[in-house]
Amino acid sequence: MNTLIVYGENDAGLGVGDLKYLEKIPKHKTVKIEGAGHACYIDKPDRWHDELKAFLESLSSTETS
């Protein structure tokens, strides 16, 4: 199972320790969205959707390989 970790650069609730813990998840991809807070999908919806679409497309390409 692949995991997408997306967080905003200005997310006050996500500490460095939390991110290091999340990055221990196997087969993950981490995306930091600049200029966004915790709800980065609201702050930067175009970037959020671009990253999500690219991640989902990468999943479908690995299934067909």
mmCIF file of N, CA and C in Angstrom:
data_model
loop_
_atom_site.group_PDB
_atom_site.id
_atom_site.type_symbol
_atom_site.label_atom_id
_atom_site.label_comp_id
_atom_site.label_asym_id
_atom_site.label_seq_id
_atom_site.Cartn_x
_atom_site.Cartn_y
_atom_site.Cartn_z
ATOM 1 N N MET A 1 0.842 -1.176 0.000
ATOM 2 C CA MET A 1 0.000 0.000 0.000
ATOM 3 C C MET A 1 0.884 1.234 0.000
ATOM 4 N N ASN A 2 0.660 2.131 -0.913
ATOM 5 C CA ASN A 2 1.399 3.388 -0.972
ATOM 6 C C ASN A 2 0.663 4.453 -0.179
ATOM 7 N N THR A 3 1.411 5.410 0.338
ATOM 8 C CA THR A 3 0.837 6.463 1.166
ATOM 9 C C THR A 3 1.336 7.819 0.699
ATOM 10 N N LEU A 4 0.425 8.759 0.573
ATOM 11 C CA LEU A 4 0.772 10.130 0.241
ATOM 12 C C LEU A 4 0.651 10.970 1.507
ATOM 13 N N ILE A 5 1.732 11.630 1.878
ATOM 14 C CA ILE A 5 1.760 12.525 3.035
ATOM 15 C C ILE A 5 1.861 13.944 2.492
ATOM 16 N N VAL A 6 0.833 14.733 2.718
ATOM 17 C CA VAL A 6 0.815 16.118 2.243
ATOM 18 C C VAL A 6 0.633 17.032 3.442
ATOM 19 N N TYR A 7 1.466 18.041 3.511
ATOM 20 C CA TYR A 7 1.342 19.004 4.606
ATOM 21 C C TYR A 7 1.699 20.390 4.119
ATOM 22 N N GLY A 8 1.155 21.385 4.802
ATOM 23 C CA GLY A 8 1.431 22.768 4.463
ATOM 24 C C GLY A 8 2.671 23.275 5.173
ATOM 25 N N GLU A 9 3.405 24.097 4.490
ATOM 26 C CA GLU A 9 4.625 24.686 5.039
ATOM 27 C C GLU A 9 4.355 25.413 6.357
ATOM 28 N N ASN A 10 3.183 26.012 6.493
ATOM 29 C CA ASN A 10 2.844 26.797 7.684
ATOM 30 C C ASN A 10 1.938 26.033 8.652
ATOM 31 N N ASP A 11 1.944 24.721 8.581
ATOM 32 C CA ASP A 11 1.105 23.905 9.463
ATOM 33 C C ASP A 11 1.669 23.951 10.874
ATOM 34 N N ALA A 12 1.009 24.693 11.747
ATOM 35 C CA ALA A 12 1.488 24.850 13.122
ATOM 36 C C ALA A 12 1.278 23.587 13.950
ATOM 37 N N GLY A 13 0.384 22.721 13.529
ATOM 38 C CA GLY A 13 0.079 21.515 14.295
ATOM 39 C C GLY A 13 1.012 20.350 14.004
ATOM 40 N N LEU A 14 1.758 20.417 12.926
ATOM 41 C CA LEU A 14 2.649 19.322 12.542
ATOM 42 C C LEU A 14 4.071 19.680 12.931
ATOM 43 N N GLY A 15 4.580 18.993 13.939
ATOM 44 C CA GLY A 15 5.941 19.238 14.386
ATOM 45 C C GLY A 15 6.932 18.390 13.608
ATOM 46 N N VAL A 16 8.194 18.732 13.731
ATOM 47 C CA VAL A 16 9.254 17.988 13.048
ATOM 48 C C VAL A 16 9.241 16.526 13.474
ATOM 49 N N GLY A 17 9.012 16.269 14.751
ATOM 50 C CA GLY A 17 8.948 14.896 15.241
ATOM 51 C C GLY A 17 7.801 14.126 14.631
ATOM 52 N N ASP A 18 6.654 14.791 14.454
ATOM 53 C CA ASP A 18 5.503 14.145 13.828
ATOM 54 C C ASP A 18 5.821 13.751 12.393
ATOM 55 N N LEU A 19 6.452 14.647 11.661
ATOM 56 C CA LEU A 19 6.788 14.361 10.274
ATOM 57 C C LEU A 19 7.786 13.211 10.178
ATOM 58 N N LYS A 20 8.774 13.182 11.046
ATOM 59 C CA LYS A 20 9.744 12.084 11.030
ATOM 60 C C LYS A 20 9.055 10.754 11.305
ATOM 61 N N TYR A 21 8.060 10.762 12.182
ATOM 62 C CA TYR A 21 7.299 9.546 12.483
ATOM 63 C C TYR A 21 6.490 9.112 11.255
ATOM 64 N N LEU A 22 5.826 10.066 10.600
ATOM 65 C CA LEU A 22 5.045 9.741 9.407
ATOM 66 C C LEU A 22 5.926 9.198 8.283
ATOM 67 N N GLU A 23 7.139 9.738 8.169
ATOM 68 C CA GLU A 23 8.026 9.319 7.083
ATOM 69 C C GLU A 23 8.593 7.918 7.296
ATOM 70 N N LYS A 24 8.286 7.287 8.422
ATOM 71 C CA LYS A 24 8.685 5.894 8.629
ATOM 72 C C LYS A 24 7.707 4.930 7.969
ATOM 73 N N ILE A 25 6.595 5.442 7.470
ATOM 74 C CA ILE A 25 5.634 4.594 6.766
ATOM 75 C C ILE A 25 6.297 4.088 5.484
ATOM 76 N N PRO A 26 6.294 2.783 5.264
ATOM 77 C CA PRO A 26 6.913 2.255 4.043
ATOM 78 C C PRO A 26 6.188 2.752 2.787
ATOM 79 N N LYS A 27 6.941 2.871 1.719
ATOM 80 C CA LYS A 27 6.397 3.226 0.403
ATOM 81 C C LYS A 27 5.536 4.484 0.452
ATOM 82 N N HIS A 28 6.108 5.558 0.970
ATOM 83 C CA HIS A 28 5.372 6.812 1.068
ATOM 84 C C HIS A 28 5.987 7.862 0.154
ATOM 85 N N LYS A 29 5.210 8.879 -0.109
ATOM 86 C CA LYS A 29 5.690 10.068 -0.806
ATOM 87 C C LYS A 29 5.281 11.258 0.047
ATOM 88 N N THR A 30 6.211 12.171 0.294
ATOM 89 C CA THR A 30 5.944 13.352 1.111
ATOM 90 C C THR A 30 5.943 14.588 0.228
ATOM 91 N N VAL A 31 4.925 15.420 0.399
ATOM 92 C CA VAL A 31 4.812 16.669 -0.354
ATOM 93 C C VAL A 31 4.560 17.808 0.620
ATOM 94 N N LYS A 32 5.425 18.821 0.568
ATOM 95 C CA LYS A 32 5.220 20.037 1.351
ATOM 96 C C LYS A 32 4.691 21.105 0.408
ATOM 97 N N ILE A 33 3.544 21.680 0.764
ATOM 98 C CA ILE A 33 2.949 22.717 -0.066
ATOM 99 C C ILE A 33 3.293 24.078 0.532
ATOM 100 N N GLU A 34 4.067 24.837 -0.226
ATOM 101 C CA GLU A 34 4.541 26.138 0.231
ATOM 102 C C GLU A 34 3.376 27.111 0.369
ATOM 103 N N GLY A 35 3.442 27.931 1.407
ATOM 104 C CA GLY A 35 2.450 28.969 1.614
ATOM 105 C C GLY A 35 1.098 28.476 2.098
ATOM 106 N N ALA A 36 1.026 27.226 2.524
ATOM 107 C CA ALA A 36 -0.244 26.650 2.982
ATOM 108 C C ALA A 36 -0.141 26.277 4.454
ATOM 109 N N GLY A 37 -1.294 26.256 5.098
ATOM 110 C CA GLY A 37 -1.367 25.829 6.488
ATOM 111 C C GLY A 37 -1.800 24.379 6.575
ATOM 112 N N HIS A 38 -2.432 24.027 7.690
ATOM 113 C CA HIS A 38 -2.859 22.648 7.910
ATOM 114 C C HIS A 38 -3.842 22.179 6.834
ATOM 115 N N ALA A 39 -4.798 23.022 6.504
ATOM 116 C CA ALA A 39 -5.784 22.659 5.466
ATOM 117 C C ALA A 39 -5.258 23.094 4.104
ATOM 118 N N CYS A 40 -4.164 22.472 3.689
ATOM 119 C CA CYS A 40 -3.514 22.890 2.441
ATOM 120 C C CYS A 40 -4.405 22.660 1.223
ATOM 121 N N TYR A 41 -5.357 21.749 1.319
ATOM 122 C CA TYR A 41 -6.297 21.519 0.221
ATOM 123 C C TYR A 41 -7.259 22.697 0.062
ATOM 124 N N ILE A 42 -7.389 23.516 1.096
ATOM 125 C CA ILE A 42 -8.200 24.743 1.004
ATOM 126 C C ILE A 42 -7.313 25.922 0.617
ATOM 127 N N ASP A 43 -6.125 26.006 1.233
ATOM 128 C CA ASP A 43 -5.222 27.125 0.977
ATOM 129 C C ASP A 43 -4.664 27.117 -0.438
ATOM 130 N N LYS A 44 -4.314 25.949 -0.947
ATOM 131 C CA LYS A 44 -3.688 25.812 -2.270
ATOM 132 C C LYS A 44 -4.356 24.651 -3.023
ATOM 133 N N PRO A 45 -5.628 24.781 -3.380
ATOM 134 C CA PRO A 45 -6.351 23.648 -3.970
ATOM 135 C C PRO A 45 -5.769 23.152 -5.296
ATOM 136 N N ASP A 46 -5.264 24.047 -6.127
ATOM 137 C CA ASP A 46 -4.701 23.598 -7.408
ATOM 138 C C ASP A 46 -3.475 22.718 -7.192
ATOM 139 N N ARG A 47 -2.596 23.148 -6.316
ATOM 140 C CA ARG A 47 -1.394 22.350 -6.025
ATOM 141 C C ARG A 47 -1.777 21.020 -5.386
ATOM 142 N N TRP A 48 -2.723 21.055 -4.449
ATOM 143 C CA TRP A 48 -3.204 19.836 -3.783
ATOM 144 C C TRP A 48 -3.709 18.833 -4.821
ATOM 145 N N HIS A 49 -4.573 19.303 -5.716
ATOM 146 C CA HIS A 49 -5.148 18.406 -6.723
ATOM 147 C C HIS A 49 -4.094 17.894 -7.699
ATOM 148 N N ASP A 50 -3.153 18.743 -8.076
ATOM 149 C CA ASP A 50 -2.070 18.298 -8.965
ATOM 150 C C ASP A 50 -1.263 17.174 -8.321
ATOM 151 N N GLU A 51 -0.917 17.345 -7.054
ATOM 152 C CA GLU A 51 -0.127 16.327 -6.346
ATOM 153 C C GLU A 51 -0.925 15.033 -6.160
ATOM 154 N N LEU A 52 -2.198 15.165 -5.807
ATOM 155 C CA LEU A 52 -3.037 13.984 -5.624
ATOM 156 C C LEU A 52 -3.217 13.238 -6.938
ATOM 157 N N LYS A 53 -3.476 13.968 -8.004
ATOM 158 C CA LYS A 53 -3.641 13.337 -9.319
ATOM 159 C C LYS A 53 -2.361 12.611 -9.738
ATOM 160 N N ALA A 54 -1.222 13.253 -9.571
ATOM 161 C CA ALA A 54 0.052 12.622 -9.941
ATOM 162 C C ALA A 54 0.287 11.359 -9.117
ATOM 163 N N PHE A 55 -0.035 11.401 -7.829
ATOM 164 C CA PHE A 55 0.133 10.236 -6.966
ATOM 165 C C PHE A 55 -0.766 9.096 -7.412
ATOM 166 N N LEU A 56 -2.032 9.400 -7.673
ATOM 167 C CA LEU A 56 -2.969 8.359 -8.111
ATOM 168 C C LEU A 56 -2.566 7.780 -9.456
ATOM 169 N N GLU A 57 -2.092 8.625 -10.352
ATOM 170 C CA GLU A 57 -1.614 8.129 -11.643
ATOM 171 C C GLU A 57 -0.401 7.228 -11.475
ATOM 172 N N SER A 58 0.459 7.543 -10.517
ATOM 173 C CA SER A 58 1.627 6.689 -10.286
ATOM 174 C C SER A 58 1.201 5.326 -9.764
ATOM 175 N N LEU A 59 0.112 5.277 -9.009
ATOM 176 C CA LEU A 59 -0.389 3.995 -8.525
ATOM 177 C C LEU A 59 -0.907 3.138 -9.669
ATOM 178 N N SER A 60 -1.639 3.758 -10.570
ATOM 179 C CA SER A 60 -2.196 2.983 -11.680
ATOM 180 C C SER A 60 -1.107 2.526 -12.637
ATOM 181 N N SER A 61 -0.030 3.303 -12.767
ATOM 182 C CA SER A 61 1.058 2.883 -13.661
ATOM 183 C C SER A 61 1.855 1.735 -13.061
ATOM 184 N N THR A 62 1.943 1.651 -11.732
ATOM 185 C CA THR A 62 2.671 0.532 -11.124
ATOM 186 C C THR A 62 1.833 -0.745 -11.143
ATOM 187 N N GLU A 63 0.514 -0.611 -11.192
ATOM 188 C CA GLU A 63 -0.350 -1.795 -11.262
ATOM 189 C C GLU A 63 -0.269 -2.459 -12.616
ATOM 190 N N THR A 64 -0.045 -1.675 -13.673
ATOM 191 C CA THR A 64 0.000 -2.241 -15.018
ATOM 192 C C THR A 64 1.389 -2.726 -15.394
ATOM 193 N N SER A 65 2.378 -2.395 -14.583
ATOM 194 C CA SER A 65 3.768 -2.816 -14.895
ATOM 195 C C SER A 65 4.020 -4.232 -14.504
#
